[in-house]
Coordinates of C-alpha atoms in Angstrom, one line a residue:
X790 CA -54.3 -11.6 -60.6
X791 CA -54.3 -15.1 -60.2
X792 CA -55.5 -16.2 -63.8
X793 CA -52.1 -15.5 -64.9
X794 CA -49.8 -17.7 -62.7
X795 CA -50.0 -20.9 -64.7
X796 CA -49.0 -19.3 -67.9
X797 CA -46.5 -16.4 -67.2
X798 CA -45.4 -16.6 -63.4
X799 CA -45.5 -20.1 -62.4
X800 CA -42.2 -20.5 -62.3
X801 CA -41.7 -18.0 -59.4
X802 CA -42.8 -20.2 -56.4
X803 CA -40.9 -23.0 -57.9
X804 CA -37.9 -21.1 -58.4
X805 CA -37.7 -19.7 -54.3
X806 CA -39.3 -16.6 -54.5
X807 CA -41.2 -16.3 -51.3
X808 CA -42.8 -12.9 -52.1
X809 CA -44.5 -14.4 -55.2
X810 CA -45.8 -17.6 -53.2
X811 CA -46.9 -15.3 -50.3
X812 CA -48.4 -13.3 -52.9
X813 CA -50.0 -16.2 -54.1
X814 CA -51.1 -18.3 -51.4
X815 CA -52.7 -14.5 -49.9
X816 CA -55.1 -14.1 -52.8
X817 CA -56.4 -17.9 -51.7
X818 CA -56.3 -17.6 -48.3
X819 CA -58.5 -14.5 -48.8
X820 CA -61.1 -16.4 -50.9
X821 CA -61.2 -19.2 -48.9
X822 CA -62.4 -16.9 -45.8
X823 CA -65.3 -15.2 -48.0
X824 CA -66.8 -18.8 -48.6
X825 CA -68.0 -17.4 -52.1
X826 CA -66.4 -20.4 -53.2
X827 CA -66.4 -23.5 -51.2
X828 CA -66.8 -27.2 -51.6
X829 CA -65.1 -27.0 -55.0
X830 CA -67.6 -24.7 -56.5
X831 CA -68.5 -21.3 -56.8
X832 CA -71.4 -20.0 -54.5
X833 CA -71.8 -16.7 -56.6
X834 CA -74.8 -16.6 -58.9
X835 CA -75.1 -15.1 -62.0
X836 CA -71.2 -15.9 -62.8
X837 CA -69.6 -16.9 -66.3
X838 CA -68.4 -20.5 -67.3
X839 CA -65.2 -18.7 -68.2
X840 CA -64.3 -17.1 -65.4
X841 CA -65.7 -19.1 -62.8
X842 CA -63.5 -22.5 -64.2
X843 CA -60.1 -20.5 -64.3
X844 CA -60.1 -20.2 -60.5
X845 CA -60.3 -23.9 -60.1
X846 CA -57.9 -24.4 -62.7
X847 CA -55.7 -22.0 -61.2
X848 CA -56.1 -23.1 -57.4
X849 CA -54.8 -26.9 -58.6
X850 CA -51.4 -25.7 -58.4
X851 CA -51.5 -24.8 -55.4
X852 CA -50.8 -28.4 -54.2
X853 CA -47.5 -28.4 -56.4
X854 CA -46.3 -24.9 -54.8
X855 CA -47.3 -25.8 -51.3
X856 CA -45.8 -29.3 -51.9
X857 CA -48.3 -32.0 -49.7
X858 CA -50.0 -29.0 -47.7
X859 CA -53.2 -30.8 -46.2
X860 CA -55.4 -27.3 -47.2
X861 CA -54.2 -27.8 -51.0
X862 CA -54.7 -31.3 -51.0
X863 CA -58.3 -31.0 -49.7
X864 CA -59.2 -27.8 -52.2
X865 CA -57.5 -30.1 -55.1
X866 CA -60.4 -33.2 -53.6
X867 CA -62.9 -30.8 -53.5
X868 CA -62.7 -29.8 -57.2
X869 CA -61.8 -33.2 -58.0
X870 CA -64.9 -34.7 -56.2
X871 CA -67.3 -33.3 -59.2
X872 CA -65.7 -35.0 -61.9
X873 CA -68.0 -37.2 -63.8
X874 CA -70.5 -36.0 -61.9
X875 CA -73.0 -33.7 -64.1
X876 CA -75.9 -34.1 -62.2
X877 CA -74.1 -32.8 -59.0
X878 CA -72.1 -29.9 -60.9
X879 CA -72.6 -26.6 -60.2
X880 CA -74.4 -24.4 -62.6
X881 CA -72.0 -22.4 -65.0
X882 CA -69.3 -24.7 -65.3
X883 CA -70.3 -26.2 -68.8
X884 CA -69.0 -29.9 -68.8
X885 CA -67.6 -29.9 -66.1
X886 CA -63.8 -30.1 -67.6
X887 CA -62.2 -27.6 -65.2
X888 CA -62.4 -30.1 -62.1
X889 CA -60.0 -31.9 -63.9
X890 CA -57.5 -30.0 -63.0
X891 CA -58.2 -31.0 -59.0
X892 CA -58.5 -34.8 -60.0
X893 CA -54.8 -35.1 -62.2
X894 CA -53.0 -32.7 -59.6
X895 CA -54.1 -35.4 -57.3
X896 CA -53.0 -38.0 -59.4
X897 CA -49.9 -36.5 -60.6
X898 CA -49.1 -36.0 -56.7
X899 CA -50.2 -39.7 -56.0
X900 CA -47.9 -41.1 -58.9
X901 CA -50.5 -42.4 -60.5
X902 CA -51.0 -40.3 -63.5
X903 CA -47.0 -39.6 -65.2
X904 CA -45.8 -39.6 -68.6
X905 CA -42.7 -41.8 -69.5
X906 CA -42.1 -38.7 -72.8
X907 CA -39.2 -37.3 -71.2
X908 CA -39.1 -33.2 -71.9
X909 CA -36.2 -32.6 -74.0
X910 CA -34.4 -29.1 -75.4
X911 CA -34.5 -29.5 -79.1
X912 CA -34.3 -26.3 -80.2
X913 CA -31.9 -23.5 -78.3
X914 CA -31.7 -21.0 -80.8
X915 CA -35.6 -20.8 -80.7
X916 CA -35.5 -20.2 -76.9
X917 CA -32.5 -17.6 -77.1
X918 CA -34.2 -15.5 -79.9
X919 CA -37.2 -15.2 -77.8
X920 CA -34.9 -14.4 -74.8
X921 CA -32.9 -11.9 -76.5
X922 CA -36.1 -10.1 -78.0
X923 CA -37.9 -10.1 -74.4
X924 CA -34.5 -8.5 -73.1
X925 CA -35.2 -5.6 -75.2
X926 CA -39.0 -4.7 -75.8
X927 CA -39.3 -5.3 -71.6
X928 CA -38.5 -1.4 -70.9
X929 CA -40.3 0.7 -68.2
X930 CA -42.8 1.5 -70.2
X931 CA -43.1 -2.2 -69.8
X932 CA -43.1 -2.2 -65.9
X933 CA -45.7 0.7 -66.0
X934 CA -47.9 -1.2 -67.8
X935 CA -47.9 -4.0 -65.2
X936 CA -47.8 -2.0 -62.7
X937 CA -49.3 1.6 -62.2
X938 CA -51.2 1.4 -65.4
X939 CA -53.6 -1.1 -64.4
X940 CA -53.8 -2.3 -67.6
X941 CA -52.8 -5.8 -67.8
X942 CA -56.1 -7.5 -66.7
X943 CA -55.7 -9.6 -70.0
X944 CA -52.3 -8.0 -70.9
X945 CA -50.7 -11.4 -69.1
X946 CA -48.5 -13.0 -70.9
X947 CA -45.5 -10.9 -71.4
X948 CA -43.0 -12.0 -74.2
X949 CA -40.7 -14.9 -73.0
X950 CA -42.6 -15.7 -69.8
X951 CA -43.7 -18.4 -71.2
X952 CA -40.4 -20.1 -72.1
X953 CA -39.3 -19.9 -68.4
X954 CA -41.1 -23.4 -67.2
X955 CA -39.1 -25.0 -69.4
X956 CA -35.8 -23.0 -68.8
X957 CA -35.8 -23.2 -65.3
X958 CA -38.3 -26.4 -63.8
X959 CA -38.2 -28.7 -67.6
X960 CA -41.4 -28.4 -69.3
X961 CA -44.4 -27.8 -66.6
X962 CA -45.5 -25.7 -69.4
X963 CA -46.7 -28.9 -71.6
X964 CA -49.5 -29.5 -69.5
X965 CA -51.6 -26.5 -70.9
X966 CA -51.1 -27.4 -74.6
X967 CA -52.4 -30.6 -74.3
X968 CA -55.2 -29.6 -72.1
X969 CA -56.8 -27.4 -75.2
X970 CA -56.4 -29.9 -77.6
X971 CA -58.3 -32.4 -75.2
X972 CA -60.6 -30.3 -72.7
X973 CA -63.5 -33.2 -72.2
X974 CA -61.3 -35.8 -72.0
X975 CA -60.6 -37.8 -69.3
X976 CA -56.3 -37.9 -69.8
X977 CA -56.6 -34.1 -70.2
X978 CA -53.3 -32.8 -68.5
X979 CA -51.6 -36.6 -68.9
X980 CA -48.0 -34.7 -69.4
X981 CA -48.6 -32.9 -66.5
X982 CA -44.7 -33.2 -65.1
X983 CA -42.6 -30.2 -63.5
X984 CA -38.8 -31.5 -63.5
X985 CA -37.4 -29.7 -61.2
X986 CA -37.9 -26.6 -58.6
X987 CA -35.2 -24.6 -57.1
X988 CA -36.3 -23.7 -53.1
X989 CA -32.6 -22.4 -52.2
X990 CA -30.2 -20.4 -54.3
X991 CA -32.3 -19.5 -57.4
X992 CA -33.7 -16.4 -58.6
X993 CA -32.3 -13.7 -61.9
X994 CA -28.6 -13.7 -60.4
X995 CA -28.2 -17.6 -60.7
X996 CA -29.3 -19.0 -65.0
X997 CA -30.6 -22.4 -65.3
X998 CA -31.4 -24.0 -68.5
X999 CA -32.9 -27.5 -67.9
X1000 CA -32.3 -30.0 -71.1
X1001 CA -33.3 -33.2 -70.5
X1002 CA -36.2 -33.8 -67.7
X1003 CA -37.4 -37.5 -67.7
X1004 CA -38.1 -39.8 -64.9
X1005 CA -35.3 -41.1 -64.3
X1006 CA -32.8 -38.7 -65.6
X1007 CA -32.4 -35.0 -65.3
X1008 CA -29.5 -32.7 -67.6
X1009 CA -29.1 -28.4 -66.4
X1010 CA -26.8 -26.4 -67.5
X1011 CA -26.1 -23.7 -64.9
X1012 CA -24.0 -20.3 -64.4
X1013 CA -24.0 -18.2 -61.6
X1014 CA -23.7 -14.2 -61.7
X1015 CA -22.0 -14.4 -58.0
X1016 CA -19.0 -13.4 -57.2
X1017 CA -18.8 -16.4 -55.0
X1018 CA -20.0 -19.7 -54.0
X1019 CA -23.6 -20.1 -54.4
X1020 CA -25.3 -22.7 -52.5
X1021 CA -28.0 -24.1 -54.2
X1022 CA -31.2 -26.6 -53.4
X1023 CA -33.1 -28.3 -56.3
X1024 CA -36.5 -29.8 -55.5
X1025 CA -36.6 -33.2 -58.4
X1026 CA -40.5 -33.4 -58.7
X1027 CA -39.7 -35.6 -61.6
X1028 CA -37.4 -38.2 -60.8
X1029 CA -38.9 -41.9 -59.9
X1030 CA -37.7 -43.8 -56.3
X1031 CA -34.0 -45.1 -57.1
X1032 CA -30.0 -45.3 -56.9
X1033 CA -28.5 -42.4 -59.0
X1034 CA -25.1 -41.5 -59.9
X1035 CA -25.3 -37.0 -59.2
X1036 CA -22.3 -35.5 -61.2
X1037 CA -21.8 -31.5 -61.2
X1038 CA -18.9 -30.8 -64.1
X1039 CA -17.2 -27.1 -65.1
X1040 CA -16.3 -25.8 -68.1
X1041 CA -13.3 -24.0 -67.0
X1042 CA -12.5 -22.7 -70.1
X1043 CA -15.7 -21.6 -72.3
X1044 CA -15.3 -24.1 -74.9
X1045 CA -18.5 -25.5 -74.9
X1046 CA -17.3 -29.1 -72.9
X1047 CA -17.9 -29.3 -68.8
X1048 CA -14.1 -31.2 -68.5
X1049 CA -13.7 -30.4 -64.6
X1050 CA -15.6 -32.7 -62.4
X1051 CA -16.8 -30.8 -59.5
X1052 CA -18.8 -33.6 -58.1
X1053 CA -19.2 -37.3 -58.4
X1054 CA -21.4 -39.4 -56.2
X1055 CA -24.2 -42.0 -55.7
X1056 CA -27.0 -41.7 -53.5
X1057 CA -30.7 -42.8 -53.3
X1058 CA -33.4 -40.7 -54.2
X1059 CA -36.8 -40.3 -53.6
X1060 CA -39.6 -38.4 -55.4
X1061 CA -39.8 -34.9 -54.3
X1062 CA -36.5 -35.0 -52.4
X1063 CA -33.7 -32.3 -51.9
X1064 CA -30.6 -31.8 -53.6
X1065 CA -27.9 -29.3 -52.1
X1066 CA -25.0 -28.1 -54.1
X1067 CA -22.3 -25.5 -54.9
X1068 CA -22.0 -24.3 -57.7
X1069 CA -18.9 -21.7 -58.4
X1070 CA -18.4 -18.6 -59.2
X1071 CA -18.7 -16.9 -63.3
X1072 CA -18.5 -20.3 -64.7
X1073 CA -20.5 -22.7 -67.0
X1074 CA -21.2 -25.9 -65.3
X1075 CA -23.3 -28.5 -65.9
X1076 CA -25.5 -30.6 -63.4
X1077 CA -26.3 -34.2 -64.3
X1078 CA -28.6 -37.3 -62.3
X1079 CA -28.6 -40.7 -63.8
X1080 CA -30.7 -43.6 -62.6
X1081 CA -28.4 -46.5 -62.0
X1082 CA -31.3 -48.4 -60.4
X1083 CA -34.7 -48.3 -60.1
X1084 CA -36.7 -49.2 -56.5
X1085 CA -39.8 -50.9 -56.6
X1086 CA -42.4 -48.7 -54.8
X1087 CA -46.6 -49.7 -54.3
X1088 CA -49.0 -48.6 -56.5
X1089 CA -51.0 -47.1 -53.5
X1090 CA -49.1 -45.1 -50.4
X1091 CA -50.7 -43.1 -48.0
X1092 CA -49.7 -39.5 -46.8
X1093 CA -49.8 -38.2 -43.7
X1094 CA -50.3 -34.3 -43.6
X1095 CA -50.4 -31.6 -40.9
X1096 CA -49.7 -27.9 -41.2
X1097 CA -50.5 -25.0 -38.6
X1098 CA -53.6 -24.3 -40.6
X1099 CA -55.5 -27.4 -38.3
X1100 CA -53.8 -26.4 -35.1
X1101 CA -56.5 -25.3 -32.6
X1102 CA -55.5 -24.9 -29.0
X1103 CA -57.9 -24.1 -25.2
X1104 CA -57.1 -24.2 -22.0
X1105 CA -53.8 -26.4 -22.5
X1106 CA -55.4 -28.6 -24.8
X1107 CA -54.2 -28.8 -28.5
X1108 CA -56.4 -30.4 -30.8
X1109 CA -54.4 -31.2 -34.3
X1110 CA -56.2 -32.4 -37.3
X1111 CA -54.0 -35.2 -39.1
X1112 CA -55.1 -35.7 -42.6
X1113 CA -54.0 -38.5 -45.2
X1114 CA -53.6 -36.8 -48.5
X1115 CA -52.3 -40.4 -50.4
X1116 CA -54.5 -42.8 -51.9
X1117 CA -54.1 -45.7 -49.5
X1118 CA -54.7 -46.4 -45.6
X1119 CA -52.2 -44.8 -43.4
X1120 CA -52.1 -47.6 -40.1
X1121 CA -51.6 -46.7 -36.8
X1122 CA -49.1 -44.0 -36.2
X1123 CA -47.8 -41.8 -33.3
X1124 CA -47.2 -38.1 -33.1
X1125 CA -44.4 -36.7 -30.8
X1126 CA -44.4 -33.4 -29.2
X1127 CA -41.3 -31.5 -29.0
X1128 CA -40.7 -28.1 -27.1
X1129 CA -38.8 -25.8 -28.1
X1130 CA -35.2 -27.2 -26.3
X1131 CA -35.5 -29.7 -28.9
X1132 CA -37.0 -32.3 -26.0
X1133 CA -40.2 -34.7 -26.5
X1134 CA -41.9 -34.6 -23.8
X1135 CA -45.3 -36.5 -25.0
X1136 CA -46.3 -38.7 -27.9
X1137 CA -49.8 -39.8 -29.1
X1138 CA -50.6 -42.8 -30.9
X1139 CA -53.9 -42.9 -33.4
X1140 CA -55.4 -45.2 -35.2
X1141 CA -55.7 -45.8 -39.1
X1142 CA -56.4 -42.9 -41.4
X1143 CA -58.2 -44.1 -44.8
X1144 CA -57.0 -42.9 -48.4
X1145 CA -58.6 -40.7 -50.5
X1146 CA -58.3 -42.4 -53.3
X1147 CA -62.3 -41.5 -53.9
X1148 CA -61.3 -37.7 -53.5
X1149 CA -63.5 -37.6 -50.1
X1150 CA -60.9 -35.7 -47.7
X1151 CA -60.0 -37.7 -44.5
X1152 CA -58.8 -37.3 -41.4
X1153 CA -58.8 -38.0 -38.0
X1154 CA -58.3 -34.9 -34.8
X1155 CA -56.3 -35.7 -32.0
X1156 CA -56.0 -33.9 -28.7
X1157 CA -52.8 -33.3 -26.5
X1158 CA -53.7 -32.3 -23.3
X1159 CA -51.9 -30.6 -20.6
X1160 CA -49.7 -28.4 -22.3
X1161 CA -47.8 -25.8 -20.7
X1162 CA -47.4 -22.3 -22.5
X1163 CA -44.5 -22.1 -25.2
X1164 CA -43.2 -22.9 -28.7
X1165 CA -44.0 -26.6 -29.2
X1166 CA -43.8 -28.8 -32.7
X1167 CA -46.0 -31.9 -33.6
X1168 CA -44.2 -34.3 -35.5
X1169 CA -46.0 -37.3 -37.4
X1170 CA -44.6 -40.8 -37.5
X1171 CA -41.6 -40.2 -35.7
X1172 CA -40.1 -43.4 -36.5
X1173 CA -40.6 -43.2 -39.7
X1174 CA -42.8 -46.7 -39.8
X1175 CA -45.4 -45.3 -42.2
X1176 CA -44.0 -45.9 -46.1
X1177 CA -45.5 -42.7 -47.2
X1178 CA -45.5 -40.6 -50.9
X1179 CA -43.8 -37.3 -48.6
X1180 CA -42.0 -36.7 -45.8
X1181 CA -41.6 -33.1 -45.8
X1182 CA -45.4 -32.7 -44.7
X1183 CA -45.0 -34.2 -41.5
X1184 CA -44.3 -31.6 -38.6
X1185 CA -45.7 -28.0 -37.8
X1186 CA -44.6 -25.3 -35.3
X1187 CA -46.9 -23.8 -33.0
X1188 CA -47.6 -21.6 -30.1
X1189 CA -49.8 -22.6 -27.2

């Protein structure tokens, strides 16, 4: 099942459908708990090179659809840990080319492995065809096939799934080409770049054609199926730290030009940041975000993670694992408690976390004692005082 989520289905988590990442993040969680494979490696002997490299290959993106979850991030180091490492490889894993896909998530993540090759739309009528011909060979005899069949163990690519990366998130696809032409290599996966991911508003009623994707600059053509308003929320994985001018034009009339500015605005933007917008009803419109100035960011940031995953609570004490997922030192920072009125009622102050930069995991557990019984969330650097890669990895709810 999950061999064929980088090539066909990928697109799903990034496009809002929770099913598909529950789906997803299920068949991990599962194999986590068996321990048959742990520490980056598989622990079942006699396994094939094949078969046994595709699940690390496949688990990398979990760190991308789970964006700066601590559990990914750690999985991602364990794999990445064995690279360049052949006397400490596991056995059936050939040259060891599959942890590369834990290493250059980790670096794509970190910012320090990009490409400046912006993904561009050259050729529409090669995308429609393909669209046009999926729309008519994908019949219920289709859907039984992939469904009650059971016959699409290697049956996983079905026409014009592979298109959609660059349709809807501009060009995650790329990564996989280049990874076969260059599978010992070092740069393997060096255009590894999602544009864009749509957490809010997307899915088959709401079309989305990305054209131009580059680090600094992002084109979508758009047209919603609603009858009304649709609110929309695009995740830009792409975009570098910077001032950007966000326009959102209509093309009122179906002539081919977006003449009715719907929205014109500046704002700063950060890697991995939110954008929320309207788009209207049955009409073509067109989505543009142009870097007007680029910020000067470090090399090197740290990350500070939680999630409820390293929550443990006893007799009114909480213990909460922090981990730094970035690939510098974190400094002191403070977690705040907050119960479920919205109130903080006790805060914590630790001291530094070290990067991962050498893809050890680390992390430091701190204990909250003393709590009464309730809904409480634990919310890292508070104040905001740690310049860190992601700040949407830095609360979780829990139940003492």
């Amino acid at each position: 099942l999950i061999f064929g989520w980088r090539y066909s289905y990928g697109d799903l988590p990034l496009d809002g459908s929770r099913e598909a990442l529950a789906l997803y993040n299920t068949v991990l969680d599962g194999f986590d708990r068996t321990n048959y494979f742990k520490d980056g490696y598989c622990r079942v002997w006699p396994i094939d090179e094949l078969h046994n490299g595709d699940f690390v290959r496949n688990r990398s993106n979990s760190l991308i659809y789970n964006l700066g979850d601590p559990r990914s991030a750690v999985w991602a180091m364990e794999e990445a840990w064995h690279w360049g490492k052949p006397e400490k490889t596991p056995r059936n894993y050939g040259d060891g080319s599959a942890f590369l896909f834990g290493k250059n998530v980790l670096e794509w993540y970190w910012g320090t492995r990009r490409t400046e090759e912006p993904y561009i739309l050259d050729d529409r009528e090669r995308v429609f065809s393909q669209l046009r011909l999926a729309a008519f060979v994908h019949s219920d005899t289709t859907l039984w096939r992939y469904t009650e069949a059971w016959c699409h163990t290697d049956d996983q690519y079905p026409l014009g799934g592979t298109v959609m990366f660059d349709m809807v998130n501009g060009g995650i696809g790329e990564i996989y080409t280049r990874y076969n032409e260059n599978p010992h290599k070092d740069d393997a996966m060096a255009r590894f770049s999602p544009g864009v991911g749509w957490p809010g508003g997307g899915g088959p009623e709401f079309a989305r054609l990305v054209t131009f994707s580059g680090n600094g600059r992002l084109i979508v053509e758009l047209y919603s199926f609603d009858i009304f308003h649709r609110k929309v929320t695009a995740r830009l994985f792409r975009l570098l730290d910077g001032r950007y001018r966000v326009t959102l034009e209509a093309d009122r009339d179906g002539d081919g030009s977006f003449e009715a500015p719907l929205m014109n605005r500046e704002t700063d933007i950060r890697r991995f940041d939110l954008l929320d917008f309207t788009v209207p009803p049955r009409m073509p419109v067109r989505l543009s975000i142009e870097q007007t100035k680029r910020f000067v960011i470090p090399a090197e940031r740290p990350d500070l993670a939680i999630s409820g995953h390293y929550i443990r609570t006893w007799n009114g004490t909480v213990a909460v694992t922090v981990h730094n997922i970035g690939n510098a030192p974190s400094g002191p920072f403070e977690i705040a408690v907050i119960d479920s009125r919205g109130r903080e009622i006790s805060r914590v102050r630790e001291e530094s976390i070290p990067g991962a930069d050498d893809f050890i995991p680390k992390n430091r557990t701190a204990s909250i004692p003393d709590l009464a019984p309730g809904y409480y969330r634990l919310v890292l650097d508070p104040e905001n005082a740690v310049n860190e890669i992601y700040k949407g990895n830095n609360s979780a709810d829990f139940k003492r």
